[in-house]
Amino acid sequence: MNKVFSKHDSTDDNLFSSIKQSDERAFRILYDRYWKALYAFAYSFTEDEDLSKDIVQEIWITFWDKRKNIDVKNVKAYLYSMVRNRVYNQLRDNKKLEHQLEIIDKYLTVDDITDLTDLADTNQLLEEAIAKLPERNREIFMLSRFEGLSNQEIADRLDISKRTVENHLTNSLRQIRKSVIVALLLASI
């Protein structure tokens, strides 16, 4: 049975007590009370509207799902700490992703792959992305990156123009980068 909340008994503590009993109306009141402030708090760190909305939505879902097991004295502080922690985790994951993308970019632009020691985490993703390339793109990419041939040497070997080699490499690099980015984003979810 949902309780009717007056202004006097709609304190955070009273609302939280009702929420623990699965009172959706109490949850809605608390949600309406803090959503904008929590969003602004998240946005102050992320400076990204969509990400901030997602973070706040996730903490509300988590809050509702775990309501019966939450034991706090200050609901407002608890909600803010949830947002702070979620933002921290998101930023940490983004830095990890950025680092992986830097490695990929370095990999895709260096001539001597043996110089790279940081590829352990992304090597599998790169191999899968290269395997997905159309046959001609893959062949040209392999000649360039793994055999170390210049664009002109590849053109001479395959009896095509240097410009065609450059176009194939550009397309290959774009496809590999896109494939790896998607895989990394899916892995971080």
Coordinates of N, CA, C and O in Angstrom, one line a residue:
M1 N 0.8 -1.2 0.0 CA 0.0 0.0 0.0 C 0.9 1.2 0.0 O 1.8 1.4 0.8
N2 N 0.6 2.1 -0.9 CA 1.4 3.3 -1.0 C 0.9 4.4 0.0 O -0.3 4.6 0.1
K3 N 1.9 5.0 0.6 CA 1.6 6.0 1.6 C 1.4 7.3 0.9 O 2.0 7.6 -0.1
V4 N 0.5 8.1 1.4 CA 0.3 9.5 0.9 C 1.3 10.4 1.7 O 1.2 10.4 2.9
F5 N 2.1 11.1 1.0 CA 3.2 11.9 1.7 C 2.7 13.4 1.8 O 2.4 14.0 0.8
S6 N 2.8 13.9 3.0 CA 2.5 15.3 3.2 C 3.9 16.0 3.1 O 4.9 15.3 3.1
K7 N 3.9 17.3 3.1 CA 5.2 18.0 3.0 C 6.0 17.7 4.3 O 7.2 17.6 4.2
H8 N 5.4 17.5 5.4 CA 6.1 17.2 6.6 C 6.7 15.8 6.6 O 7.9 15.7 7.1
D9 N 6.0 14.8 6.1 CA 6.6 13.5 6.2 C 7.4 13.0 4.9 O 7.7 11.9 4.8
S10 N 7.6 14.0 4.0 CA 8.3 13.6 2.8 C 9.8 13.9 2.9 O 10.5 14.3 1.9
T11 N 10.3 13.7 4.1 CA 11.8 13.9 4.3 C 12.5 12.7 3.6 O 11.9 11.7 3.3
D12 N 13.7 12.9 3.3 CA 14.5 11.8 2.6 C 14.4 10.5 3.4 O 14.2 9.5 2.8
D13 N 14.5 10.6 4.7 CA 14.5 9.4 5.5 C 13.2 8.7 5.4 O 13.1 7.5 5.3
N14 N 12.1 9.4 5.5 CA 10.7 8.8 5.4 C 10.5 8.2 4.0 O 10.0 7.1 3.8
L15 N 11.0 9.0 3.0 CA 10.8 8.5 1.6 C 11.6 7.2 1.4 O 11.2 6.2 0.9
F16 N 12.9 7.2 1.9 CA 13.7 6.1 1.8 C 13.2 4.9 2.5 O 13.2 3.7 2.0
S17 N 12.6 5.1 3.7 CA 12.0 4.0 4.4 C 10.8 3.4 3.6 O 10.7 2.1 3.5
S18 N 10.1 4.2 2.9 CA 9.0 3.7 2.1 C 9.5 3.0 0.8 O 9.0 2.0 0.3
I19 N 10.6 3.6 0.3 CA 11.2 3.0 -0.9 C 11.7 1.5 -0.6 O 11.6 0.6 -1.4
K20 N 12.3 1.4 0.6 CA 12.7 0.0 1.0 C 11.6 -1.0 1.0 O 11.8 -2.2 0.9
Q21 N 10.4 -0.5 1.1 CA 9.2 -1.3 1.1 C 8.6 -1.4 -0.3 O 7.4 -1.7 -0.5
S22 N 9.3 -0.9 -1.3 CA 9.0 -1.0 -2.7 C 7.9 0.0 -3.1 O 7.1 -0.2 -4.0
D23 N 7.8 1.2 -2.4 CA 6.9 2.2 -2.7 C 7.4 3.0 -3.9 O 8.3 3.9 -3.7
E24 N 6.8 2.8 -5.0 CA 7.2 3.5 -6.2 C 6.9 5.0 -6.2 O 7.6 5.8 -6.8
R25 N 5.8 5.4 -5.5 CA 5.5 6.8 -5.4 C 6.6 7.5 -4.6 O 7.0 8.6 -5.0
A26 N 7.0 6.9 -3.6 CA 8.1 7.5 -2.8 C 9.4 7.6 -3.6 O 10.1 8.6 -3.5
F27 N 9.6 6.6 -4.4 CA 10.8 6.6 -5.2 C 10.7 7.8 -6.2 O 11.7 8.5 -6.5
R28 N 9.5 7.9 -6.8 CA 9.3 9.0 -7.8 C 9.5 10.4 -7.2 O 10.1 11.3 -7.8
I29 N 9.1 10.6 -5.9 CA 9.3 11.9 -5.3 C 10.8 12.1 -5.0 O 11.3 13.2 -5.3
L30 N 11.5 11.1 -4.6 CA 12.9 11.3 -4.3 C 13.7 11.5 -5.7 O 14.5 12.3 -5.8
Y31 N 13.2 10.7 -6.7 CA 13.8 10.9 -8.0 C 13.6 12.3 -8.5 O 14.6 13.0 -9.0
D32 N 12.4 12.8 -8.4 CA 12.1 14.2 -8.9 C 12.9 15.2 -8.1 O 13.3 16.3 -8.6
R33 N 13.1 14.9 -6.8 CA 13.8 15.9 -5.9 C 15.3 16.0 -6.3 O 15.8 17.1 -6.2
Y34 N 15.9 14.9 -6.7 CA 17.4 15.0 -6.9 C 17.9 14.8 -8.3 O 19.1 14.9 -8.5
W35 N 17.0 14.4 -9.2 CA 17.5 14.1 -10.6 C 18.3 15.2 -11.2 O 19.5 15.0 -11.6
K36 N 17.8 16.4 -11.2 CA 18.5 17.6 -11.8 C 19.8 17.9 -11.1 O 20.8 18.1 -11.8
A37 N 19.8 17.8 -9.8 CA 21.0 18.1 -9.1 C 22.1 17.1 -9.3 O 23.3 17.4 -9.5
L38 N 21.7 15.8 -9.4 CA 22.6 14.7 -9.6 C 23.2 14.8 -11.1 O 24.3 14.6 -11.3
Y39 N 22.3 15.2 -12.0 CA 22.7 15.4 -13.4 C 23.7 16.5 -13.5 O 24.8 16.3 -14.1
A40 N 23.5 17.6 -12.8 CA 24.4 18.7 -12.8 C 25.7 18.3 -12.2 O 26.8 18.7 -12.7
F41 N 25.7 17.5 -11.2 CA 26.9 17.1 -10.5 C 27.7 16.2 -11.5 O 28.9 16.4 -11.6
A42 N 27.1 15.2 -12.1 CA 27.7 14.4 -13.1 C 28.3 15.2 -14.2 O 29.5 15.0 -14.6
Y43 N 27.5 16.1 -14.7 CA 27.9 17.0 -15.9 C 29.2 17.8 -15.5 O 30.0 18.1 -16.4
S44 N 29.3 18.2 -14.3 CA 30.4 19.1 -13.8 C 31.7 18.3 -14.0 O 32.8 18.9 -14.2
F45 N 31.7 17.0 -14.0 CA 32.9 16.2 -14.2 C 33.0 15.8 -15.7 O 34.1 15.8 -16.2
T46 N 31.9 15.3 -16.3 CA 32.0 14.7 -17.6 C 32.0 15.8 -18.8 O 32.5 15.5 -19.8
E47 N 31.2 16.8 -18.5 CA 30.9 17.9 -19.6 C 30.3 17.2 -20.8 O 30.6 17.6 -21.9
D48 N 29.5 16.2 -20.6 CA 28.9 15.4 -21.7 C 27.5 15.2 -21.2 O 27.2 14.4 -20.3
E49 N 26.5 15.8 -21.9 CA 25.1 15.7 -21.5 C 24.6 14.2 -21.5 O 24.0 13.8 -20.6
D50 N 24.8 13.5 -22.6 CA 24.3 12.2 -22.8 C 24.9 11.2 -21.7 O 24.2 10.4 -21.1
L51 N 26.2 11.3 -21.6 CA 26.9 10.5 -20.6 C 26.4 10.8 -19.2 O 26.2 9.9 -18.4
S52 N 26.2 12.1 -18.9 CA 25.7 12.4 -17.5 C 24.3 11.9 -17.3 O 24.0 11.4 -16.2
K53 N 23.5 12.0 -18.3 CA 22.1 11.4 -18.2 C 22.2 9.9 -18.0 O 21.5 9.4 -17.1
D54 N 23.0 9.3 -18.7 CA 23.2 7.8 -18.6 C 23.6 7.4 -17.2 O 23.1 6.5 -16.6
I55 N 24.6 8.2 -16.7 CA 25.2 7.9 -15.4 C 24.1 8.0 -14.3 O 23.9 7.2 -13.5
V56 N 23.3 9.1 -14.4 CA 22.3 9.4 -13.4 C 21.2 8.3 -13.5 O 20.7 7.8 -12.5
Q57 N 20.8 8.0 -14.7 CA 19.8 6.9 -14.9 C 20.3 5.6 -14.3 O 19.5 4.9 -13.7
E58 N 21.5 5.3 -14.6 CA 22.1 4.0 -14.0 C 22.1 4.0 -12.5 O 21.8 3.0 -11.9
I59 N 22.4 5.1 -11.9 CA 22.4 5.1 -10.4 C 21.0 5.0 -9.9 O 20.8 4.3 -8.8
W60 N 20.0 5.6 -10.5 CA 18.7 5.4 -10.0 C 18.2 4.0 -10.2 O 17.5 3.4 -9.3
I61 N 18.6 3.3 -11.3 CA 18.2 1.9 -11.5 C 18.8 1.1 -10.4 O 18.2 0.2 -9.8
T62 N 20.1 1.3 -10.2 CA 20.9 0.5 -9.2 C 20.3 0.8 -7.8 O 20.1 -0.1 -7.0
F63 N 19.9 2.1 -7.5 CA 19.3 2.4 -6.2 C 18.0 1.6 -6.0 O 17.8 1.1 -4.9
W64 N 17.2 1.6 -7.0 CA 15.9 0.9 -6.9 C 16.2 -0.6 -6.8 O 15.6 -1.3 -5.9
D65 N 17.0 -1.2 -7.6 CA 17.3 -2.6 -7.5 C 17.9 -3.1 -6.2 O 17.6 -4.2 -5.7
K66 N 18.7 -2.2 -5.6 CA 19.3 -2.6 -4.3 C 18.7 -2.0 -3.1 O 19.2 -2.1 -2.0
R67 N 17.5 -1.4 -3.2 CA 16.9 -0.6 -2.2 C 16.7 -1.4 -0.9 O 16.9 -0.8 0.2
K68 N 16.5 -2.7 -0.9 CA 16.2 -3.4 0.3 C 17.5 -3.7 1.1 O 17.4 -4.0 2.2
N69 N 18.6 -3.6 0.4 CA 19.9 -3.9 1.0 C 20.7 -2.7 1.4 O 21.8 -2.8 1.9
I70 N 20.2 -1.5 1.0 CA 20.9 -0.3 1.3 C 20.7 0.1 2.7 O 19.5 0.2 3.1
D71 N 21.7 0.4 3.4 CA 21.5 0.9 4.8 C 22.4 2.1 5.0 O 23.6 2.0 5.2
V72 N 21.8 3.3 4.8 CA 22.5 4.6 4.9 C 21.8 5.5 5.8 O 20.6 5.4 6.1
K73 N 22.5 6.4 6.4 CA 21.9 7.5 7.2 C 21.5 8.7 6.5 O 20.6 9.4 6.8
N74 N 22.2 9.0 5.4 CA 22.0 10.2 4.6 C 21.8 9.8 3.1 O 22.8 9.6 2.4
V75 N 20.5 9.7 2.7 CA 20.2 9.3 1.3 C 20.8 10.2 0.3 O 21.4 9.8 -0.7
K76 N 20.7 11.5 0.5 CA 21.3 12.5 -0.4 C 22.8 12.3 -0.6 O 23.3 12.2 -1.8
A77 N 23.5 12.1 0.4 CA 25.0 11.9 0.3 C 25.2 10.6 -0.4 O 26.2 10.5 -1.2
Y78 N 24.4 9.6 -0.1 CA 24.6 8.3 -0.7 C 24.4 8.4 -2.3 O 25.2 7.8 -3.0
L79 N 23.4 9.1 -2.7 CA 23.1 9.3 -4.1 C 24.3 10.0 -4.8 O 24.7 9.6 -5.9
Y80 N 24.8 11.1 -4.1 CA 25.9 11.8 -4.7 C 27.1 10.9 -4.8 O 27.9 11.0 -5.7
S81 N 27.4 10.1 -3.8 CA 28.5 9.2 -3.8 C 28.4 8.2 -4.9 O 29.4 7.8 -5.5
M82 N 27.2 7.7 -5.2 CA 26.9 6.8 -6.3 C 27.3 7.5 -7.6 O 28.0 6.9 -8.4
V83 N 26.9 8.7 -7.8 CA 27.2 9.4 -9.0 C 28.7 9.6 -9.1 O 29.3 9.4 -10.2
R84 N 29.3 10.1 -8.0 CA 30.8 10.3 -8.1 C 31.5 9.0 -8.4 O 32.4 9.1 -9.3
N85 N 31.1 7.9 -7.8 CA 31.8 6.7 -8.1 C 31.6 6.2 -9.6 O 32.5 5.7 -10.2
R86 N 30.4 6.4 -10.1 CA 30.1 6.0 -11.4 C 30.9 6.9 -12.4 O 31.4 6.4 -13.4
V87 N 30.9 8.2 -12.1 CA 31.7 9.1 -13.0 C 33.2 8.7 -13.0 O 33.8 8.6 -14.0
Y88 N 33.7 8.4 -11.8 CA 35.1 8.0 -11.6 C 35.4 6.8 -12.5 O 36.3 6.7 -13.2
N89 N 34.5 5.8 -12.4 CA 34.7 4.5 -13.1 C 34.6 4.8 -14.6 O 35.4 4.2 -15.4
Q90 N 33.7 5.6 -15.0 CA 33.5 6.0 -16.5 C 34.8 6.7 -17.0 O 35.3 6.3 -18.0
L91 N 35.3 7.6 -16.2 CA 36.5 8.4 -16.7 C 37.7 7.5 -16.7 O 38.5 7.5 -17.6
R92 N 37.8 6.6 -15.7 CA 38.9 5.6 -15.7 C 38.8 4.7 -16.9 O 39.8 4.5 -17.6
D93 N 37.6 4.2 -17.2 CA 37.5 3.3 -18.4 C 37.8 4.1 -19.6 O 38.4 3.5 -20.6
N94 N 37.4 5.3 -19.7 CA 37.7 6.1 -20.9 C 39.2 6.3 -21.1 O 39.7 6.3 -22.2
K95 N 39.9 6.6 -20.0 CA 41.3 6.7 -20.1 C 42.0 5.4 -20.5 O 42.9 5.5 -21.3
K96 N 41.5 4.3 -20.1 CA 42.0 3.0 -20.5 C 41.7 2.9 -22.0 O 42.6 2.4 -22.8
L97 N 40.5 3.2 -22.4 CA 40.2 3.1 -23.8 C 41.0 4.1 -24.7 O 41.5 3.7 -25.7
E98 N 41.2 5.3 -24.2 CA 42.1 6.2 -24.9 C 43.5 5.7 -25.0 O 44.1 5.8 -26.1
H99 N 44.0 5.1 -24.0 CA 45.3 4.5 -24.0 C 45.4 3.4 -25.1 O 46.3 3.3 -25.9
Q100 N 44.4 2.5 -25.1 CA 44.3 1.5 -26.1 C 44.3 2.0 -27.5 O 44.9 1.5 -28.4
L101 N 43.5 3.1 -27.7 CA 43.4 3.7 -29.0 C 44.7 4.4 -29.4 O 45.1 4.3 -30.6
E102 N 45.4 4.9 -28.5 CA 46.7 5.5 -28.8 C 47.7 4.4 -29.3 O 48.4 4.6 -30.2
I103 N 47.6 3.3 -28.6 CA 48.5 2.1 -29.0 C 48.1 1.7 -30.4 O 48.9 1.5 -31.3
I104 N 46.8 1.6 -30.7 CA 46.3 1.2 -32.0 C 46.8 2.2 -33.1 O 47.3 1.9 -34.1
D105 N 46.6 3.5 -32.8 CA 47.0 4.5 -33.7 C 48.5 4.4 -34.0 O 49.0 4.6 -35.1
K106 N 49.3 4.2 -32.9 CA 50.7 4.1 -33.1 C 51.0 2.8 -33.9 O 51.9 2.9 -34.9
Y107 N 50.3 1.8 -33.7 CA 50.5 0.5 -34.4 C 50.2 0.7 -35.9 O 50.9 0.3 -36.8
L108 N 49.2 1.5 -36.2 CA 48.7 1.7 -37.6 C 49.6 2.7 -38.3 O 49.5 2.8 -39.5
T109 N 50.5 3.4 -37.6 CA 51.3 4.4 -38.3 C 52.8 4.1 -38.3 O 53.5 4.7 -39.0
V110 N 53.2 3.1 -37.5 CA 54.6 2.8 -37.4 C 55.0 1.9 -38.6 O 54.2 1.1 -39.1
D111 N 56.3 1.9 -38.9 CA 56.8 1.0 -40.0 C 57.3 -0.2 -39.4 O 57.3 -1.3 -40.0
D112 N 57.9 -0.2 -38.2 CA 58.5 -1.3 -37.6 C 57.7 -1.8 -36.4 O 57.8 -1.3 -35.3
I113 N 56.9 -2.8 -36.6 CA 56.0 -3.3 -35.6 C 56.8 -3.9 -34.4 O 56.3 -3.9 -33.3
T114 N 58.0 -4.4 -34.6 CA 58.7 -5.0 -33.6 C 59.1 -4.0 -32.5 O 59.4 -4.4 -31.4
D115 N 59.0 -2.7 -32.8 CA 59.3 -1.7 -31.8 C 58.2 -1.6 -30.7 O 58.4 -1.0 -29.7
L116 N 57.1 -2.1 -31.0 CA 55.9 -2.0 -30.1 C 55.9 -3.1 -29.1 O 55.8 -4.3 -29.5
T117 N 55.8 -2.8 -27.9 CA 55.7 -3.8 -26.8 C 54.4 -3.8 -26.1 O 54.0 -4.7 -25.4
D118 N 53.6 -2.7 -26.4 CA 52.4 -2.5 -25.7 C 51.2 -3.1 -26.4 O 50.0 -2.8 -26.0
L119 N 51.4 -4.0 -27.3 CA 50.3 -4.5 -28.1 C 49.6 -5.7 -27.6 O 48.6 -6.2 -28.1
A120 N 50.1 -6.2 -26.4 CA 49.5 -7.5 -25.9 C 48.0 -7.4 -25.7 O 47.3 -8.4 -26.1
D121 N 47.5 -6.3 -25.2 CA 46.1 -6.2 -24.9 C 45.2 -6.1 -26.2 O 44.1 -6.5 -26.2
T122 N 45.8 -5.5 -27.2 CA 45.0 -5.2 -28.4 C 45.4 -6.0 -29.6 O 44.7 -6.0 -30.6
N123 N 46.4 -6.9 -29.5 CA 46.8 -7.7 -30.6 C 45.7 -8.6 -31.2 O 45.5 -8.6 -32.4
Q124 N 44.9 -9.2 -30.3 CA 43.8 -10.1 -30.7 C 42.8 -9.3 -31.5 O 42.3 -9.7 -32.6
L125 N 42.4 -8.1 -31.0 CA 41.5 -7.2 -31.7 C 42.0 -6.8 -33.0 O 41.2 -6.8 -34.0
L126 N 43.2 -6.5 -33.1 CA 43.8 -6.1 -34.4 C 43.8 -7.2 -35.4 O 43.5 -7.0 -36.6
E127 N 44.2 -8.4 -34.9 CA 44.2 -9.6 -35.8 C 42.8 -9.8 -36.4 O 42.6 -10.1 -37.6
E128 N 41.8 -9.7 -35.5 CA 40.4 -10.0 -36.0 C 40.0 -8.9 -37.0 O 39.3 -9.2 -37.9
A129 N 40.4 -7.6 -36.7 CA 40.0 -6.5 -37.6 C 40.7 -6.7 -38.9 O 40.0 -6.5 -40.0
I130 N 41.9 -7.1 -38.9 CA 42.6 -7.3 -40.2 C 42.0 -8.4 -41.0 O 41.8 -8.4 -42.2
A131 N 41.6 -9.5 -40.3 CA 41.0 -10.7 -41.0 C 39.7 -10.3 -41.6 O 39.3 -10.9 -42.6
K132 N 39.0 -9.3 -41.1 CA 37.7 -8.8 -41.7 C 37.9 -8.0 -42.9 O 36.9 -7.7 -43.6
L133 N 39.1 -7.5 -43.2 CA 39.3 -6.7 -44.4 C 39.0 -7.4 -45.7 O 39.2 -8.6 -45.8
P134 N 38.5 -6.7 -46.7 CA 38.4 -7.3 -48.0 C 39.8 -7.9 -48.4 O 40.8 -7.3 -48.1
E135 N 39.8 -8.9 -49.3 CA 41.0 -9.6 -49.6 C 42.1 -8.7 -50.1 O 43.3 -8.7 -49.7
R136 N 41.8 -7.8 -51.1 CA 42.8 -6.9 -51.6 C 43.3 -5.9 -50.6 O 44.6 -5.7 -50.5
N137 N 42.5 -5.4 -49.8 CA 42.9 -4.4 -48.8 C 43.8 -5.1 -47.8 O 44.8 -4.6 -47.4
R138 N 43.4 -6.3 -47.4 CA 44.2 -7.1 -46.4 C 45.6 -7.4 -47.0 O 46.6 -7.3 -46.3
E139 N 45.6 -7.8 -48.3 CA 46.9 -8.1 -48.9 C 47.8 -6.9 -48.9 O 49.0 -7.0 -48.6
I140 N 47.3 -5.8 -49.3 CA 48.1 -4.5 -49.4 C 48.5 -4.1 -48.0 O 49.7 -3.7 -47.7
F141 N 47.6 -4.2 -47.0 CA 47.9 -3.8 -45.6 C 49.1 -4.7 -45.1 O 50.0 -4.2 -44.5
M142 N 49.0 -6.0 -45.4 CA 50.0 -6.9 -44.9 C 51.4 -6.6 -45.5 O 52.4 -6.7 -44.8
L143 N 51.4 -6.3 -46.8 CA 52.6 -6.0 -47.5 C 53.2 -4.7 -46.9 O 54.5 -4.7 -46.7
S144 N 52.4 -3.8 -46.6 CA 52.9 -2.5 -46.0 C 53.3 -2.7 -44.6 O 54.5 -2.3 -44.2
R145 N 52.5 -3.2 -43.7 CA 52.8 -3.2 -42.3 C 53.6 -4.4 -41.8 O 54.4 -4.3 -40.9
F146 N 53.5 -5.5 -42.5 CA 54.2 -6.7 -42.0 C 55.5 -7.1 -42.8 O 56.4 -7.6 -42.3
E147 N 55.4 -6.7 -44.1 CA 56.6 -7.0 -44.9 C 57.4 -5.7 -45.1 O 58.6 -5.7 -45.6
G148 N 56.9 -4.6 -44.6 CA 57.6 -3.3 -44.7 C 57.9 -2.7 -46.0 O 58.8 -1.9 -46.2
L149 N 57.0 -3.1 -47.0 CA 57.2 -2.6 -48.4 C 56.7 -1.1 -48.5 O 55.7 -0.8 -47.8
S150 N 57.3 -0.3 -49.3 CA 56.8 1.0 -49.5 C 55.6 0.9 -50.4 O 55.4 -0.1 -51.1
N151 N 54.9 2.0 -50.5 CA 53.7 2.1 -51.4 C 54.1 1.8 -52.8 O 53.4 1.1 -53.6
Q152 N 55.2 2.3 -53.3 CA 55.7 2.1 -54.6 C 56.1 0.7 -54.9 O 55.8 0.1 -55.9
E153 N 56.7 0.1 -53.9 CA 57.1 -1.4 -54.0 C 55.9 -2.3 -54.1 O 55.8 -3.2 -54.9
I154 N 54.9 -1.9 -53.3 CA 53.6 -2.7 -53.4 C 53.0 -2.5 -54.7 O 52.5 -3.5 -55.4
A155 N 52.9 -1.3 -55.2 CA 52.3 -1.0 -56.5 C 53.1 -1.8 -57.6 O 52.4 -2.4 -58.5
D156 N 54.4 -1.8 -57.6 CA 55.2 -2.5 -58.6 C 54.9 -4.0 -58.5 O 54.7 -4.7 -59.5
R157 N 54.9 -4.5 -57.3 CA 54.6 -6.0 -57.1 C 53.3 -6.4 -57.6 O 53.1 -7.5 -58.2
L158 N 52.2 -5.6 -57.3 CA 50.9 -6.0 -57.7 C 50.4 -5.4 -59.0 O 49.3 -5.6 -59.4
D159 N 51.3 -4.7 -59.7 CA 51.0 -4.1 -61.0 C 49.8 -3.2 -60.9 O 48.9 -3.3 -61.7
I160 N 49.8 -2.3 -59.9 CA 48.7 -1.3 -59.7 C 49.4 0.1 -59.5 O 50.6 0.1 -59.3
S161 N 48.6 1.1 -59.5 CA 49.2 2.5 -59.3 C 49.5 2.7 -57.8 O 48.9 2.1 -56.9
K162 N 50.5 3.6 -57.6 CA 50.8 3.9 -56.2 C 49.6 4.5 -55.5 O 49.3 4.3 -54.3
R163 N 48.8 5.3 -56.2 CA 47.6 6.0 -55.7 C 46.6 4.9 -55.3 O 45.9 5.0 -54.2
T164 N 46.5 3.8 -56.0 CA 45.5 2.7 -55.6 C 46.0 2.1 -54.3 O 45.2 1.8 -53.5
V165 N 47.3 1.9 -54.2 CA 47.8 1.3 -53.0 C 47.5 2.3 -51.8 O 47.0 1.8 -50.7
E166 N 47.7 3.6 -52.0 CA 47.4 4.5 -50.9 C 45.9 4.5 -50.5 O 45.6 4.5 -49.3
N167 N 45.0 4.4 -51.5 CA 43.6 4.3 -51.3 C 43.2 3.0 -50.5 O 42.4 3.1 -49.5
H168 N 43.8 1.9 -50.9 CA 43.6 0.7 -50.2 C 44.1 0.8 -48.7 O 43.4 0.3 -47.8
L169 N 45.2 1.3 -48.5 CA 45.8 1.5 -47.1 C 44.9 2.4 -46.3 O 44.6 2.1 -45.1
T170 N 44.5 3.5 -46.9 CA 43.6 4.5 -46.2 C 42.3 3.8 -45.8 O 41.9 3.9 -44.6
N171 N 41.7 3.0 -46.7 CA 40.4 2.3 -46.4 C 40.7 1.2 -45.3 O 39.9 1.1 -44.4
S172 N 41.8 0.5 -45.4 CA 42.1 -0.5 -44.5 C 42.3 0.1 -43.1 O 41.7 -0.5 -42.1
L173 N 43.0 1.1 -43.0 CA 43.3 1.8 -41.7 C 42.0 2.2 -41.1 O 41.7 2.1 -39.9
R174 N 41.1 2.8 -41.9 CA 39.8 3.3 -41.4 C 39.0 2.2 -40.9 O 38.4 2.2 -39.8
Q175 N 38.9 1.1 -41.6 CA 38.1 -0.1 -41.2 C 38.7 -0.8 -40.0 O 37.9 -1.2 -39.1
I176 N 40.0 -0.9 -39.9 CA 40.6 -1.5 -38.7 C 40.3 -0.7 -37.5 O 39.9 -1.2 -36.4
R177 N 40.5 0.6 -37.6 CA 40.3 1.5 -36.5 C 38.9 1.4 -36.0 O 38.6 1.3 -34.8
K178 N 37.9 1.5 -36.9 CA 36.5 1.4 -36.6 C 36.2 0.1 -35.9 O 35.5 0.1 -34.9
S179 N 36.7 -1.0 -36.4 CA 36.4 -2.3 -35.9 C 37.0 -2.5 -34.5 O 36.3 -3.0 -33.6
V180 N 38.2 -2.0 -34.3 CA 38.8 -2.1 -32.9 C 38.1 -1.2 -31.9 O 37.8 -1.6 -30.8
I181 N 37.7 0.0 -32.4 CA 37.0 1.0 -31.5 C 35.7 0.3 -31.0 O 35.4 0.3 -29.8
V182 N 34.9 -0.2 -32.0 CA 33.7 -0.9 -31.6 C 33.9 -2.0 -30.6 O 33.2 -2.1 -29.6
A183 N 34.9 -2.8 -30.9 CA 35.2 -4.0 -30.0 C 35.6 -3.5 -28.6 O 35.2 -4.0 -27.6
L184 N 36.4 -2.4 -28.5 CA 36.8 -1.9 -27.2 C 35.6 -1.3 -26.5 O 35.5 -1.5 -25.3
L185 N 34.8 -0.6 -27.2 CA 33.6 0.0 -26.6 C 32.6 -1.1 -26.1 O 32.1 -1.0 -24.9
L186 N 32.4 -2.1 -26.8 CA 31.6 -3.3 -26.4 C 32.2 -4.0 -25.2 O 31.5 -4.4 -24.3
A187 N 33.5 -4.1 -25.2 CA 34.2 -4.7 -24.0 C 34.1 -3.9 -22.8 O 34.1 -4.5 -21.7
S188 N 33.9 -2.6 -22.9 CA 33.9 -1.7 -21.7 C 32.5 -1.6 -21.2 O 32.3 -1.0 -20.1
I189 N 31.5 -2.2 -21.9 CA 30.1 -2.1 -21.4 C 29.8 -3.1 -20.3 O 30.3 -4.2 -20.3

